[in-house]
XYZ file of C-alpha atoms in Angstrom:
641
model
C 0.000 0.000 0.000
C 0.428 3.331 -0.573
C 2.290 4.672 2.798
C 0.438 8.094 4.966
C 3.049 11.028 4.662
C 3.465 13.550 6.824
C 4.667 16.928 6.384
C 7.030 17.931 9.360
C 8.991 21.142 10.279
C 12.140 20.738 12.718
C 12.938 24.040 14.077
C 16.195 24.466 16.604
C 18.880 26.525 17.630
C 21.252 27.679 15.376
C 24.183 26.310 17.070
C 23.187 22.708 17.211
C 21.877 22.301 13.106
C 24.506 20.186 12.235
C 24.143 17.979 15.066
C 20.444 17.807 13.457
C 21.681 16.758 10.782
C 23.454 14.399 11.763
C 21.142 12.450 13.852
C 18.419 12.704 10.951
C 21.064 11.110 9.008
C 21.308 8.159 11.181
C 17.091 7.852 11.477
C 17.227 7.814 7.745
C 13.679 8.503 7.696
C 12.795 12.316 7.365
C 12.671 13.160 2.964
C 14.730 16.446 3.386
C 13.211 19.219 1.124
C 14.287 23.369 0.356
C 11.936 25.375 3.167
C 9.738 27.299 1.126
C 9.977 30.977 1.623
C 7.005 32.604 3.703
C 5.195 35.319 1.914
C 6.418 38.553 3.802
C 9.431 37.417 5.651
C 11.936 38.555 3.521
C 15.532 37.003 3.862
C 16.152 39.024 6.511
C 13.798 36.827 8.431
C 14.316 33.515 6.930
C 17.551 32.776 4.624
C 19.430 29.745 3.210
C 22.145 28.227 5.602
C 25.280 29.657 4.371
C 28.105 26.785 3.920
C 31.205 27.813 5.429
C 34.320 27.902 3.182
C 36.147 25.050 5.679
C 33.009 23.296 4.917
C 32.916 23.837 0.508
C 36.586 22.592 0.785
C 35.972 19.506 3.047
C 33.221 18.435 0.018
C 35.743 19.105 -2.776
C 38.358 16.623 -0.773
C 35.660 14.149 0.478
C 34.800 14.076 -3.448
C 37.991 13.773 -4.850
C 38.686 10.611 -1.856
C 35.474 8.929 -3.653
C 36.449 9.273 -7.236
C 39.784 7.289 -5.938
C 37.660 4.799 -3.842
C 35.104 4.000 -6.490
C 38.650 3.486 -8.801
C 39.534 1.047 -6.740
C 36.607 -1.049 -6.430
C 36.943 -0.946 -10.197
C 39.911 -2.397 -10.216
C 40.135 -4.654 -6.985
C 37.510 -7.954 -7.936
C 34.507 -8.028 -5.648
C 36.143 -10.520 -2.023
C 33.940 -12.501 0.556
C 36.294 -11.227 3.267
C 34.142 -9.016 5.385
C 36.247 -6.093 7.812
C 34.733 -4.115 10.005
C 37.208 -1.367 10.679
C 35.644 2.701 11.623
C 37.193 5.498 10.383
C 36.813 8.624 11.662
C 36.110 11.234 9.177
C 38.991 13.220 10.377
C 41.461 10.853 9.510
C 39.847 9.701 6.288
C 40.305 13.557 5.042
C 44.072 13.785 5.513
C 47.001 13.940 3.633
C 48.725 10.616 4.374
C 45.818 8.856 4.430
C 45.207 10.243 0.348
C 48.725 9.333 0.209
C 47.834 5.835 1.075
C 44.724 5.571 -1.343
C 47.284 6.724 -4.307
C 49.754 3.696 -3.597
C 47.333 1.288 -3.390
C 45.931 2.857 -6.532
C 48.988 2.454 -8.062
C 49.481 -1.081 -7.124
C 46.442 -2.334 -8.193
C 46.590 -0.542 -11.415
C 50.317 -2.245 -11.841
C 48.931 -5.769 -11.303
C 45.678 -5.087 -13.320
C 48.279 -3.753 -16.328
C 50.212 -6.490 -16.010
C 47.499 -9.181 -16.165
C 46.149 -7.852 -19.220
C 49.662 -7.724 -20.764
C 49.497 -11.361 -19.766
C 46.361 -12.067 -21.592
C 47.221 -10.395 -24.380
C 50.793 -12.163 -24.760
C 49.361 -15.666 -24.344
C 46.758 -14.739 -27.011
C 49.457 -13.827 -29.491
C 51.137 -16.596 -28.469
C 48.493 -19.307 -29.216
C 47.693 -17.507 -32.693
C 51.396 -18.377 -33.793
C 50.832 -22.239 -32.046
C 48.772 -23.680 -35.286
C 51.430 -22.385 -37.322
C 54.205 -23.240 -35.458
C 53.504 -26.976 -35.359
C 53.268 -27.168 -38.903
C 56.291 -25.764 -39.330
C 58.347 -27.512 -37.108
C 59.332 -30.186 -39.093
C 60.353 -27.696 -41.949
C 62.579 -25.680 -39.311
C 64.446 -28.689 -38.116
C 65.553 -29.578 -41.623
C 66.768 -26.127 -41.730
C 68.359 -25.308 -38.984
C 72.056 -26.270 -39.939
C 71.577 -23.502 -42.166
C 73.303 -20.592 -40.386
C 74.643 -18.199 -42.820
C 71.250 -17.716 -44.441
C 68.071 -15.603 -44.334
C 64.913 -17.535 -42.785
C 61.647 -16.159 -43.312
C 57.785 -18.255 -42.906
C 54.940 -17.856 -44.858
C 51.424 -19.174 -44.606
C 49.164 -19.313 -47.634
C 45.691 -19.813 -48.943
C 45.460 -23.611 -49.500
C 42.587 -22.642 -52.459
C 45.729 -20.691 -54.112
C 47.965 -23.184 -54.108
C 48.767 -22.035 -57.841
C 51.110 -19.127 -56.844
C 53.429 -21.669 -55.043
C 54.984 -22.224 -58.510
C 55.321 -19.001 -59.532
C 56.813 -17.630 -56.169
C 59.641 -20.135 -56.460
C 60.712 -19.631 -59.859
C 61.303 -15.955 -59.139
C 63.228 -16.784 -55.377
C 64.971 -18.998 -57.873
C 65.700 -16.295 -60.093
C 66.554 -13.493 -57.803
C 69.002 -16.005 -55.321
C 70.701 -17.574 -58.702
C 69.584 -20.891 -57.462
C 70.790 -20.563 -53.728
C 67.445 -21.007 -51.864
C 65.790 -24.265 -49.807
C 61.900 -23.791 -50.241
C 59.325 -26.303 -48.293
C 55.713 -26.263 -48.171
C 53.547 -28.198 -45.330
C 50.207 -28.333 -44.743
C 49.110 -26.548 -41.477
C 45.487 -27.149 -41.658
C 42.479 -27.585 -43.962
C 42.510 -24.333 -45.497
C 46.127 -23.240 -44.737
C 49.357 -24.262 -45.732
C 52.752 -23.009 -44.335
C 56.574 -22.184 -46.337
C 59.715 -21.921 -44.748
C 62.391 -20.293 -47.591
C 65.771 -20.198 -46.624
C 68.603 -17.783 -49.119
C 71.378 -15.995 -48.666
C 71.227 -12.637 -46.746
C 72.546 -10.721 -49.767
C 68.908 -11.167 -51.061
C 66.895 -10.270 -48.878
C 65.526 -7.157 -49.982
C 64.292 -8.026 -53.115
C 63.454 -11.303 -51.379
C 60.813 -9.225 -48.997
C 59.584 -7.056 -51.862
C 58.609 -10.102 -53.647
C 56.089 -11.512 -50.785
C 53.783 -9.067 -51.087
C 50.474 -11.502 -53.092
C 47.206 -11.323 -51.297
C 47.527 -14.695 -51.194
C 51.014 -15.137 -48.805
C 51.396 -12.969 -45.815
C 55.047 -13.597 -44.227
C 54.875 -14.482 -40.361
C 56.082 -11.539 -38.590
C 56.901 -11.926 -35.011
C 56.156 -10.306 -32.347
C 57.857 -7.091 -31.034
C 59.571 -8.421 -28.352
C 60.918 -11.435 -30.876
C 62.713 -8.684 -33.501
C 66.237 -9.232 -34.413
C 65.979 -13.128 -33.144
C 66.401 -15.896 -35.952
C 63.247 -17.421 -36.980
C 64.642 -20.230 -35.496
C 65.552 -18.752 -32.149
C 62.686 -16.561 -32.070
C 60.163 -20.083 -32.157
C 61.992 -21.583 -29.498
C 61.717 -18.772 -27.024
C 57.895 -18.361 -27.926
C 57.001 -21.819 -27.232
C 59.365 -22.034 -23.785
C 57.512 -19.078 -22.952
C 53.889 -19.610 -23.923
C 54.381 -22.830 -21.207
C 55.331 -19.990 -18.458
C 52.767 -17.393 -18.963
C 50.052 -19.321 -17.117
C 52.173 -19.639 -13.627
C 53.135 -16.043 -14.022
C 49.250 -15.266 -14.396
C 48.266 -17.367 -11.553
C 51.042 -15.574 -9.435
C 49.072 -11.654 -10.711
C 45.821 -13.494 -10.246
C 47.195 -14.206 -6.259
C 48.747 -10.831 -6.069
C 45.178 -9.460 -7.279
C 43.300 -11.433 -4.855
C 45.592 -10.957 -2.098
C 45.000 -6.706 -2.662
C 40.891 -7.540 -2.663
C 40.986 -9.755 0.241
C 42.557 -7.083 2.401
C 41.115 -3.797 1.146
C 37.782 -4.332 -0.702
C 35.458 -4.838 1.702
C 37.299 -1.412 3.954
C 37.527 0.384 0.510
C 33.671 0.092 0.108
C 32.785 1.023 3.859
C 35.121 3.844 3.291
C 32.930 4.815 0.524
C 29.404 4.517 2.475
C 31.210 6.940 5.107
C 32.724 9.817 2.250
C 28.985 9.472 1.363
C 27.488 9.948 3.960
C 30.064 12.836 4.880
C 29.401 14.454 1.399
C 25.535 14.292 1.782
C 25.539 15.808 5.399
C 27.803 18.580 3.563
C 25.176 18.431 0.635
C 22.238 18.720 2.703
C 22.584 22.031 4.185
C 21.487 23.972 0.930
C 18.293 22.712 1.809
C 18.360 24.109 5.411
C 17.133 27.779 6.470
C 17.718 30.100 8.735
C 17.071 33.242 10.840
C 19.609 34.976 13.235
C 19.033 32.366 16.170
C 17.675 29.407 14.414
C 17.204 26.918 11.610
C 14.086 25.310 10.140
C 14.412 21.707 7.969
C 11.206 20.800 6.139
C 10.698 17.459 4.693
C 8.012 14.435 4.848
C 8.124 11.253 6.967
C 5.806 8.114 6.706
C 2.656 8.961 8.966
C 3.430 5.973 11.230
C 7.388 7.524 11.977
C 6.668 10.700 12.726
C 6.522 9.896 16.926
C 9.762 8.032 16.638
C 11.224 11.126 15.336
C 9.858 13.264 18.304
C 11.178 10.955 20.679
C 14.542 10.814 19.311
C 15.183 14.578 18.704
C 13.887 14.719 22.536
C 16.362 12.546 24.066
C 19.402 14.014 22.125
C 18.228 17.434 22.002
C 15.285 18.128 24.845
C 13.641 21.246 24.023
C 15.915 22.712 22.376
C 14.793 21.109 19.045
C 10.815 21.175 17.695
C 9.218 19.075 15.081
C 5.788 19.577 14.210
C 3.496 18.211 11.433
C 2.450 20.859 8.959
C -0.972 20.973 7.064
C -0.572 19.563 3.500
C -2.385 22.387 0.920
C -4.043 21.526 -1.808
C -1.698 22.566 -4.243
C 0.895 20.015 -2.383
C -0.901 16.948 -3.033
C 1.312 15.933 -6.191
C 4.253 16.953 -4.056
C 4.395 14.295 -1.569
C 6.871 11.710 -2.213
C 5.585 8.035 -2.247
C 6.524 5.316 -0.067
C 5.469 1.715 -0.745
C 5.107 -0.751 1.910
C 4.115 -3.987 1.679
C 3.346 -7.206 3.860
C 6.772 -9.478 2.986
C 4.714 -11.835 1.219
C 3.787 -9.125 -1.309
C 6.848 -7.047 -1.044
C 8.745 -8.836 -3.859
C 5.805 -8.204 -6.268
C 7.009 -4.734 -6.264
C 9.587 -5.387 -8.468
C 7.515 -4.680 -11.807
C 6.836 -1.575 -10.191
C 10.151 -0.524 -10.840
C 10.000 -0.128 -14.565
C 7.294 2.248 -14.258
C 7.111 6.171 -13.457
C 6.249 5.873 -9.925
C 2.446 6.156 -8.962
C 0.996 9.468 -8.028
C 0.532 10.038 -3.995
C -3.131 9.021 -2.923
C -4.187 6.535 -5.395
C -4.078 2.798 -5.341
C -1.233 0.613 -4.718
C -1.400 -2.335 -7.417
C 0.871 -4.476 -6.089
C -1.635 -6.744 -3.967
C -3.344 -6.888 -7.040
C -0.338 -7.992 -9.440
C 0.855 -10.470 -6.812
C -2.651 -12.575 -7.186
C -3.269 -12.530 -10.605
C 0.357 -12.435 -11.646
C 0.701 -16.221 -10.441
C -2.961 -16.977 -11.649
C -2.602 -16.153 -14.824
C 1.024 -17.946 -14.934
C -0.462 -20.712 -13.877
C -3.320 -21.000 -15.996
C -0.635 -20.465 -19.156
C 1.793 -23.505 -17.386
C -0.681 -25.538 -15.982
C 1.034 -28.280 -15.619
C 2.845 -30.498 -12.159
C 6.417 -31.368 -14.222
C 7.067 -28.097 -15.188
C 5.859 -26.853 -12.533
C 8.506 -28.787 -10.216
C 11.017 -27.656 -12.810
C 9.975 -23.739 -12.259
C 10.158 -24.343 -8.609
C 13.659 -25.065 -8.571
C 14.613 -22.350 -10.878
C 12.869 -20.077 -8.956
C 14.740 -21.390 -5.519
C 17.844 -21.624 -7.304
C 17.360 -17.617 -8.420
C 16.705 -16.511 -4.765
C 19.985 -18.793 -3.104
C 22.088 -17.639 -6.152
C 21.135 -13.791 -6.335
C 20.955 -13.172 -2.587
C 22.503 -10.085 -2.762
C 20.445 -8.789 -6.044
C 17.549 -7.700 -4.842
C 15.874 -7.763 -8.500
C 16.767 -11.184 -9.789
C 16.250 -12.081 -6.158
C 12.876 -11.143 -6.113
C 12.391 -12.526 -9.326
C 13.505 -15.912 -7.995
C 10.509 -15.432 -5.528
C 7.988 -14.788 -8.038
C 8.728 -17.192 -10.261
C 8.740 -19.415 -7.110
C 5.126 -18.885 -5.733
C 3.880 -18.663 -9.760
C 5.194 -22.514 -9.803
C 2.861 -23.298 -6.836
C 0.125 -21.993 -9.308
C 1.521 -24.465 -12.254
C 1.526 -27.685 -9.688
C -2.449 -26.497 -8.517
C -3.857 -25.801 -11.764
C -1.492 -29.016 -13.154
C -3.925 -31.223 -10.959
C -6.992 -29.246 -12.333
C -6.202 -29.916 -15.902
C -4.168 -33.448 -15.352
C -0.665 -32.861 -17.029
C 2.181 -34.066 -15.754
C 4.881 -33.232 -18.744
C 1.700 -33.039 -20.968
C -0.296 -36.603 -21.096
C 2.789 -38.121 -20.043
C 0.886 -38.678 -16.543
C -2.190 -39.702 -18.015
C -0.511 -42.151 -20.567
C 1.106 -43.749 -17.221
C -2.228 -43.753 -15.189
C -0.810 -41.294 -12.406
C -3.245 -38.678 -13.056
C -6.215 -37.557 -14.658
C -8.431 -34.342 -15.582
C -10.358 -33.515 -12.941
C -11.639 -29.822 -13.597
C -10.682 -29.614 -17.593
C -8.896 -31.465 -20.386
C -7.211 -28.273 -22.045
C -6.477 -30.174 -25.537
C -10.445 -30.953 -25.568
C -12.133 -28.098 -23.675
C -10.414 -25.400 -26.271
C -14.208 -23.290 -25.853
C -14.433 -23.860 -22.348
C -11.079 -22.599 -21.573
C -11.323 -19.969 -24.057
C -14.676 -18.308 -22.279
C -12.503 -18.914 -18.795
C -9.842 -16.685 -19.940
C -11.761 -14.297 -21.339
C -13.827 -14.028 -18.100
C -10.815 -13.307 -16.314
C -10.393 -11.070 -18.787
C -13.539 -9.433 -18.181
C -13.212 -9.002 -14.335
C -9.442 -7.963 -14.653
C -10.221 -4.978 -16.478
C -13.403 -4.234 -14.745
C -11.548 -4.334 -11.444
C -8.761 -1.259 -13.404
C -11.925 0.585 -13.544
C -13.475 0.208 -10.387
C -9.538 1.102 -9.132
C -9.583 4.206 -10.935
C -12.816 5.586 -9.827
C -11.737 4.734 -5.827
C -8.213 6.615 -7.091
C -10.115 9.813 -8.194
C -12.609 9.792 -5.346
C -9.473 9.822 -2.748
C -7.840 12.921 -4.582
C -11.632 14.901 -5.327
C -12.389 14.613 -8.013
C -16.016 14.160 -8.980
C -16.162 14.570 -12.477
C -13.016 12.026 -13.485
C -15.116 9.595 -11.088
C -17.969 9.766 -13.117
C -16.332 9.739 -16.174
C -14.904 6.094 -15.437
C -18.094 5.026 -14.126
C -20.009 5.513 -16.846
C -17.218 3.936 -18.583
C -17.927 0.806 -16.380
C -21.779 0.990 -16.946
C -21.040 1.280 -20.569
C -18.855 -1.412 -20.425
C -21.001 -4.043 -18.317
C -23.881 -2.817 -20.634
C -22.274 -3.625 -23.828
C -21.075 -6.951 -22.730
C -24.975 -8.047 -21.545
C -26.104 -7.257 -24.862
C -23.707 -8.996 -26.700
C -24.366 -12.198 -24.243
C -28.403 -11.771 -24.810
C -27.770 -12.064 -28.447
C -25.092 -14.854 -28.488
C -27.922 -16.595 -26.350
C -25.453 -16.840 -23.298
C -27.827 -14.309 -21.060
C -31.739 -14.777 -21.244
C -33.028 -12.622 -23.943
C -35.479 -10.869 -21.613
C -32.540 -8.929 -20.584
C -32.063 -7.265 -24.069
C -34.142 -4.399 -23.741
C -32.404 -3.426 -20.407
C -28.504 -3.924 -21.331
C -30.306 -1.800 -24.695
C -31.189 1.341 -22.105
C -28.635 1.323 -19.752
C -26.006 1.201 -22.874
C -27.613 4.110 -24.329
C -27.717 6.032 -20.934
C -24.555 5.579 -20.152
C -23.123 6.500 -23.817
C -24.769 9.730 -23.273
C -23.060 10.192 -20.163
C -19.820 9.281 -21.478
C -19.615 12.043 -24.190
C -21.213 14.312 -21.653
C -18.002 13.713 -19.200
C -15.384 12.995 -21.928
C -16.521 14.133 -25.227
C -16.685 11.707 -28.628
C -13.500 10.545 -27.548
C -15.311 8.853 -24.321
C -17.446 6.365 -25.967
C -13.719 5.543 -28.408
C -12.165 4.864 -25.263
C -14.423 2.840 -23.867
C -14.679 0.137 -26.769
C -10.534 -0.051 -26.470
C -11.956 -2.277 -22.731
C -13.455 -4.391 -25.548
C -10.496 -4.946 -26.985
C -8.195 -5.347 -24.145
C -10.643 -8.120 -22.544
C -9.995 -9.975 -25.912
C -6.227 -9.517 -25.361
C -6.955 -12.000 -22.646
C -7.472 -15.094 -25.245
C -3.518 -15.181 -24.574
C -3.544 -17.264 -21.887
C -6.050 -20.287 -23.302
C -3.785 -19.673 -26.555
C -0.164 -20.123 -24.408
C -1.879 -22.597 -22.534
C -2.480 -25.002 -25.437
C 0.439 -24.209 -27.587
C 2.161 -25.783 -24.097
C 0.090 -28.552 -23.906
C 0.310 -29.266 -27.396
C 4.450 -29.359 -27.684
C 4.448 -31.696 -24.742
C 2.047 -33.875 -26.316
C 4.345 -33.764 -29.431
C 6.950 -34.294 -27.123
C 5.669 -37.693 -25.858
C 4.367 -38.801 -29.202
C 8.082 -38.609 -30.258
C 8.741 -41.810 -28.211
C 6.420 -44.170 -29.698
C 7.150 -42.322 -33.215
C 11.136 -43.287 -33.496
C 12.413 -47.302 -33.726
C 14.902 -46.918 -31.160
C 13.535 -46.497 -27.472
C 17.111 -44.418 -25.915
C 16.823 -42.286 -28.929
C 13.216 -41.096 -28.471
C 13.057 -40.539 -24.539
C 16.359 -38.460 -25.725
C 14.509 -36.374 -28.395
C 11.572 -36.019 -26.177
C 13.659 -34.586 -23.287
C 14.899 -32.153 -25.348
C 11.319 -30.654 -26.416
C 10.299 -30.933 -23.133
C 13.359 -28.778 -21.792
C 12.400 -26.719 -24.429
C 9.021 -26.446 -23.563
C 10.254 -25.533 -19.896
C 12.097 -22.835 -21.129
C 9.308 -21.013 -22.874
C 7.043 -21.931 -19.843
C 9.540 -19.591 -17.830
C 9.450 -16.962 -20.243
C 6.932 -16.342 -22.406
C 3.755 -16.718 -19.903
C 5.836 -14.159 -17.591
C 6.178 -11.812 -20.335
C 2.421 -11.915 -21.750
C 1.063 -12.519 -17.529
C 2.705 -8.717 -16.887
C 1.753 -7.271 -20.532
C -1.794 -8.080 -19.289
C -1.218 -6.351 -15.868
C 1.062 -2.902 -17.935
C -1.272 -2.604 -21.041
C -4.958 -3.855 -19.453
C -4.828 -3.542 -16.065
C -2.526 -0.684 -15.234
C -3.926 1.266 -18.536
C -7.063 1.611 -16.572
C -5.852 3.670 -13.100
C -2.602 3.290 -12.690
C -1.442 7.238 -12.671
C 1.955 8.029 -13.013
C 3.543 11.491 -11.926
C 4.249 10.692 -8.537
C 7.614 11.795 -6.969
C 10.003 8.977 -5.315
C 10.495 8.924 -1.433
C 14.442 9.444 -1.364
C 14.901 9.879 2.528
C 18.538 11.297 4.000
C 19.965 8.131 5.299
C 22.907 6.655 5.576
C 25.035 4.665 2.598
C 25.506 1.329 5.129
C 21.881 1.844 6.328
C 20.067 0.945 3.149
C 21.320 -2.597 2.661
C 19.647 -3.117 6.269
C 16.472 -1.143 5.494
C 15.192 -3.497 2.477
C 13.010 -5.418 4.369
C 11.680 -2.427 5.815
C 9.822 -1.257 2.632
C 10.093 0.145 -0.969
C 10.476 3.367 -1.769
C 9.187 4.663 -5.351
């Protein structure tokens, strides 16, 4: 639900505002806001805090201290070892302890340079391997060869035809003094080693210059070495790079395991120093005190009387303020949510946040969500294999609170597959029933296509009707009449519509006709009277989205229907191994989409029918001044949007 906000003023003395501050920095509850300026005061009266100069260059260092500390977690790798050392801010600020942060900058930079070099080396390395063993029988033949020139080529196997005419002019250009062998490195290349006298080589090297041969050209750190010498040290080396990567990787991990997890509480404290700094532009003043305006949840406000009484006494006031009119869209909104519900919340997040004083949906998305899953799934053996990917999401992203929540969801939907599995009597399709384990006991969805058609598109029906029944609660809570209206005869129209088309498809008693005829007509009237000719145009678009609903009996079946396929692939190949192995691969396929494409078509109902309906964006996010190493803590606690 959509939390109660209260407006409250905390006026003290002058002397003790940062102290303020900081203790409203520790609640972490109190949404800090600029104090609006009093008609009639003047800034003689009331004025922004002024931030000393001390103060301005305390932020500039405390900034430049978390550009170097965020570097570092860059560059360190993410450790399990967990240190709880405090800082104090005094200490954190001074010059050998910036000192400090720059060598260990360094040092991890260093170690991170040299790994890379590393990789990079062994890479170059291995693309001269392929090559090198295919020439290694060529270089032994020639390596009694001293006094001449040694150069490698590789070539297009498909242009083998230039082999011919490349040795007739080495032939010509060394008088006959040249050893030329070809080998075949692999399927589509072949390698040359040429050996002449070093008195040619110039021309030599302006001859190789075809598309078709590219000479092997070491690396840097291999000029001036034989080719001989050079592919000895290459290959002695390549066999060393991985020890003297496992000794950077050590170093590396060494560095993380002592100063990650201090590097990042060092951050949460610059934070929280540069906010406290930050903060005070939002503070005002008069000669002998200071005023902080800001909202709290309803529920918090006594909690933060209590504790400004005990540190301060009287010396500090907060008070609630009335909320004008004119404020209404200005109150930030806070989310909070039984824990059963809370990680429903998460398709929230993709969404403008809701406007303060309407309707929460997420009680709603966290029933139907699951319901209309299930109804898509529907089935016990996919269902068991969702449950596990859903546990396996929450152990494995424990510390993401997205694909943690997600884990969750996906969880409790599988609960929904296994129920309505039993309903419909699919285990892995009518693998169940073709072993006698179960049976349809509510509906046979690959027989009961209508049946389950005219169930989805009844959920369909009171889905969206429920959107509009939202929306006229959301615009009776903020005032206004005439938007209420407006929806409901939207609704009437609606319900209207959808009894005359059941009278004449024979589904309603025909009696009724004349009725559903009147009150469609009424409420028409009263739709362009509210919302113009757009009204009644609006109003058919339900029509359509309560057709949209057809998804799920269309999902459901395709399901059912590859499973089937699945299991018919069994009796359809000769050999028994081969078809349980072909079946188990459509039916992991089959669990695949299950995970994904009723999740994606289950929320596109909720974002494009449901939410399309009330959901009213515009609202402004509840960001209160709390600490960095507070929030991890606070999760449970609530959302904020």
């Amino acid at each position: 639900m959509i939390q109660k906000m209260s407006k409250v003023r905390i006026i003290g003395s002058k002397l003790i505002m940062n102290e303020v501050v900081e203790l409203l920095h520790t609640l972490g509850t109190v949404h800090i806001e600029e104090v609006p300026r009093e008609t009639g005061l003047g800034d003689y009266f009331l004025r922004e805090a002024p931030v000393d100069k001390d103060r301005v260059a305390l932020k500039g260092r405390l900034e430049k201290i978390l550009d170097k500390l965020m570097t570092l977690t860059i560059l360190l790798p993410p450790s399990s070892t967990v240190t709880d050392i405090r800082y104090p801010i005094s200490s954190v600020t001074s010059d050998v302890f910036l000192e400090a942060l720059e060598r260990l900058e360094t040092e991890a930079r260093n170690l991170q340079k040299r790994e890379v070099e590393l990789k990079d080396e062994l890479s170059s390395l291995g693309r001269y391997e392929r090559i090198l063993r295919g020439l290694a029988p060529l270089i032994t033949r020639l390596e009694g060869i001293k006094a001449y020139e040694t150069v490698g080529l590789t070539f297009d196997r498909s242009k083998a035809g230039v082999i011919p005419l490349l040795e007739e002019e080495i032939k010509r250009i060394t008088e006959g003094r040249y050893e030329l062998f070809v080998r075949d490195i692999d399927e589509e290349t072949a390698g040359i080693v040429i050996a002449y006298p070093r008195t040619f080589a110039k021309p030599v090297k302006e001859l190789i210059t075809g598309e078709a041969i590219s000479e092997i050209r070491l690396p840097k750190d291999y000029e001036g070495l034989t080719f001989f010498d050079a592919l000895t040290i290459m290959l002695k080396r390549k066999g060393n790079i991985p020890s003297d990567m496992e000794k950077v990787s050590a170093a590396i991990k060494g560095l993380s395991d002592r100063w990650y997890s201090e590097v990042s509480r060092l951050m949460e404290v610059v934070r929280d120093a540069i906010d406290e700094i930050s903060i005070l532009r939002f503070c005002s003043e008069t000669h002998y005190a200071f005023i902080i305006t800001g909202w709290i949840p309803s529920p918090d406000f006594q909690s933060l009387v209590k504790a400004l009484r005990e540190r301060f006494e009287d010396r500090v006031i907060a008070t609630e303020s009335e909320i004008k009119g004119e404020e209404i869209d200005l109150i930030p909104v806070y989310l909070k949510n039984p824990r059963l519900l809370k990680p429903f919340e998460v398709f929230l997040n993709v969404l403008p946040p809701p406007k303060y004083g309407s309707v929460d949906p997420t009680p709603f998305v966290a029933f139907f969500f699951p319901t209309f899953f299930g109804l898509m799934v529907g089935d016990i053996g996919y269902g068991i294999l969702i449950l596990f990917f859903g546990l396996y999401m929450k152990r494995r992203f424990r510390e993401r609170k997205v694909l943690r929540d997600l884990g969750y969801v996906m969880t409790l939907s599988s609960i929904f597959c296994i129920v309505f599995g039993f309903f419909f009597g699919e285990f892995f399709g009518d693998l169940g029933e073709r072993l006698g384990i179960i049976h349809p006991t509510v509906m046979d969805r690959t027989k009961a296509l209508t049946a389950f058609l005219v169930m989805a598109i009844g959920l369909g029906v009171g889905h969206t009707i429920l959107g509009l029944i939202i929306a006229i609660v959301n615009h009776i809570h903020r005032g206004r009449g005439r938007d209420a209206l407006a929806k409901g005869s939207s609704l009437v129209f609606v319900l209207s519509l959808l009894l005359v088309i059941g009278t004449m498809t024979r589904h309603f008693p025909p009696e009724l006709l004349p009725t559903g005829v009147i009150v469609l007509v009424t409420a028409l009237f009263f739709l362009i009277f509210f919302e113009g000719i757009l009204g009644p145009v609006e109003a058919m678009k339900t029509i359509g989205n309560i057709i949209s609903y057809a998804r799920i009996m269309a999902i459901g079946t395709a399901s059912v229907v590859l499973a089937g396929v699945a299991n018919r692939m069994v009796e359809l190949t000769d050999n028994l191994a081969l078809g349980i192995v072909v079946a188990s691969i459509i039916h992991l396929l089959n669990a695949i989409l299950a995970v994904f494409s009723p999740a994606i078509h289950s929320i596109r109902l909720h974002y494009v029918e449901f939410f399309s309906k009330f959901y009213q964006t515009g609202g402004r996010r509840y960001e209160p001044f709390r600490r960095h190493e507070a929030e991890a803590s606070s999760e449970g606690k609530g959302h904020e949007t």
